[in-house]
């Protein structure tokens, strides 16, 4: 009995991440909620904050929307360990792509590299009709402008950080969840 008490005292309690992933559907549900939270923040900043999105901002939103698709079944349904792992890995891959898009956008905003001409190029036209057509076809918001930043990091920069963290969480959860529950 004494050895049982001593061995019980010697074992370390499970980590917070281990406790979090002990419920197999919880990581997927948290990732879905995080993606919905990011989308909610983006739409709130657009409609209530007046920060209209550029073309690359929409690409970042599409990445969050797309990440929800493979994660939702894993969050709502009882899946096998392999199916759950595939769901989390696919969701993590989408978050990683979203991080790449966001990082590219942040680089365009910081003028580290040039963006796509439809998003950042100045309008140049041969005549008045060409100029009018170019103005009407041009995006409302330029991708190389920083509409808002905090501590020198733009919205695209924060999106890159968040997407990378979510991708790492999804991959870690894919290999940490229990097989039955």
XYZ file of C-alpha atoms in Angstrom:
181
model
C 0.000 0.000 0.000
C 2.851 2.361 0.821
C 4.406 1.766 -2.588
C 1.077 2.614 -4.224
C 0.908 5.914 -2.363
C 4.532 6.741 -3.160
C 4.206 5.800 -6.834
C 1.003 7.862 -7.016
C 2.860 10.829 -5.600
C 5.761 10.360 -8.007
C 3.715 10.420 -11.198
C 3.292 13.838 -12.687
C -0.207 15.099 -13.331
C -1.189 15.198 -16.980
C -0.325 18.371 -18.836
C -2.975 20.910 -19.723
C -2.702 19.899 -23.377
C -3.133 16.211 -22.482
C -6.254 17.035 -20.492
C -7.528 19.184 -23.363
C -7.055 16.450 -25.949
C -8.472 13.709 -23.718
C -11.905 14.516 -25.134
C -11.436 13.594 -28.800
C -13.950 16.062 -30.252
C -12.812 19.014 -28.171
C -9.718 20.040 -30.213
C -11.735 20.108 -33.443
C -14.512 22.059 -31.746
C -11.999 24.580 -30.395
C -10.420 24.970 -33.834
C -13.847 25.533 -35.428
C -14.662 28.110 -32.761
C -11.302 29.822 -33.312
C -11.922 30.011 -37.068
C -15.422 31.369 -36.473
C -13.971 33.868 -33.999
C -11.420 35.057 -36.548
C -14.139 35.423 -39.172
C -16.394 37.206 -36.707
C -13.594 39.620 -35.852
C -12.915 40.255 -39.534
C -16.552 40.945 -40.343
C -17.013 43.076 -37.217
C -13.991 45.183 -38.135
C -15.453 45.588 -41.612
C -19.051 46.401 -40.762
C -18.649 48.089 -37.370
C -15.079 49.308 -37.585
C -15.137 50.564 -41.166
C -12.044 48.558 -42.220
C -12.969 47.404 -45.703
C -11.079 44.294 -46.846
C -8.800 44.144 -49.841
C -8.589 41.142 -52.164
C -5.935 39.372 -50.078
C -7.953 39.987 -46.897
C -10.737 37.989 -48.514
C -8.277 35.181 -49.328
C -7.412 34.995 -45.628
C -11.100 34.810 -44.764
C -11.584 32.020 -47.313
C -8.811 30.048 -45.594
C -10.617 30.284 -42.245
C -13.901 29.316 -43.907
C -12.252 26.371 -45.642
C -10.601 25.140 -42.435
C -14.020 24.717 -40.846
C -15.108 22.175 -43.471
C -12.807 19.266 -42.531
C -12.931 20.070 -38.812
C -16.697 20.245 -38.390
C -17.386 16.492 -38.784
C -14.646 15.733 -36.275
C -16.141 18.240 -33.852
C -19.724 17.002 -34.157
C -19.571 13.300 -34.991
C -18.067 10.267 -33.307
C -15.281 9.320 -35.714
C -12.599 6.688 -35.580
C -9.142 7.750 -34.465
C -7.895 7.655 -38.060
C -10.762 9.748 -39.361
C -10.313 12.258 -36.554
C -6.583 12.424 -37.210
C -7.190 13.002 -40.939
C -9.726 15.720 -40.132
C -7.325 17.520 -37.803
C -4.393 17.181 -40.207
C -6.441 18.515 -43.117
C -7.697 21.400 -40.989
C -4.121 22.078 -39.878
C -2.963 22.091 -43.499
C -5.634 24.651 -44.402
C -4.603 26.818 -41.436
C -0.983 26.545 -42.626
C -1.991 27.702 -46.120
C -3.904 30.564 -44.488
C -0.765 31.485 -42.532
C 1.163 31.589 -45.802
C -1.442 33.839 -47.414
C -1.441 36.126 -44.378
C 2.353 36.254 -44.268
C 2.477 37.110 -47.967
C -0.090 39.861 -47.407
C 1.843 41.236 -44.435
C 4.972 41.300 -46.599
C 3.126 43.234 -49.300
C 1.911 45.719 -46.694
C 5.438 46.178 -45.348
C 6.787 46.556 -48.935
C 9.080 43.549 -48.450
C 7.877 42.286 -51.826
C 5.429 43.347 -54.476
C 1.868 42.094 -54.477
C -0.266 41.170 -57.422
C -0.833 43.948 -59.936
C -4.626 43.785 -59.596
C -4.245 44.518 -55.909
C -1.363 46.989 -55.641
C -0.452 48.427 -59.028
C -1.106 52.097 -59.718
C -3.647 52.797 -62.399
C -2.114 53.734 -65.731
C -4.142 53.990 -68.870
C -3.756 55.262 -72.405
C -6.957 57.278 -72.696
C -9.951 58.488 -70.747
C -12.065 55.414 -71.547
C -9.214 53.097 -70.532
C -8.721 55.094 -67.323
C -12.445 54.883 -66.471
C -12.473 51.118 -67.107
C -9.355 50.684 -64.958
C -10.868 52.705 -62.100
C -14.131 50.749 -62.202
C -12.259 47.416 -62.290
C -9.779 48.361 -59.558
C -10.283 47.054 -56.029
C -11.701 49.527 -53.543
C -8.935 48.877 -50.995
C -5.285 48.444 -51.897
C -3.510 45.391 -50.508
C -0.280 47.272 -49.805
C -1.927 49.743 -47.411
C -2.032 49.001 -43.686
C -5.490 50.019 -42.477
C -4.799 49.154 -38.809
C -1.883 47.952 -36.722
C -1.021 47.326 -33.102
C 2.588 47.230 -31.867
C 3.713 47.502 -35.493
C 1.868 44.346 -36.559
C -0.952 44.641 -39.088
C -4.146 42.626 -39.199
C -2.532 40.374 -41.794
C 0.419 39.839 -39.450
C -1.862 38.867 -36.580
C -3.760 36.561 -38.921
C -0.475 34.873 -39.900
C 0.434 34.352 -36.235
C -3.037 33.050 -35.340
C -3.203 30.731 -38.357
C 0.220 29.280 -37.595
C -0.709 28.664 -33.952
C -3.966 27.005 -35.026
C -2.106 24.834 -37.557
C 0.391 23.698 -34.904
C -2.424 23.015 -32.433
C -4.296 20.937 -35.029
C -1.242 18.830 -35.850
C -0.374 18.308 -32.194
C -3.979 17.378 -31.421
C -4.045 14.961 -34.369
C -1.371 12.867 -32.726
C -2.478 13.377 -29.118
C -6.164 12.453 -29.017
C -7.258 9.159 -27.520
C -8.597 6.545 -29.864
C -11.866 5.837 -28.038
C -14.561 8.094 -26.543
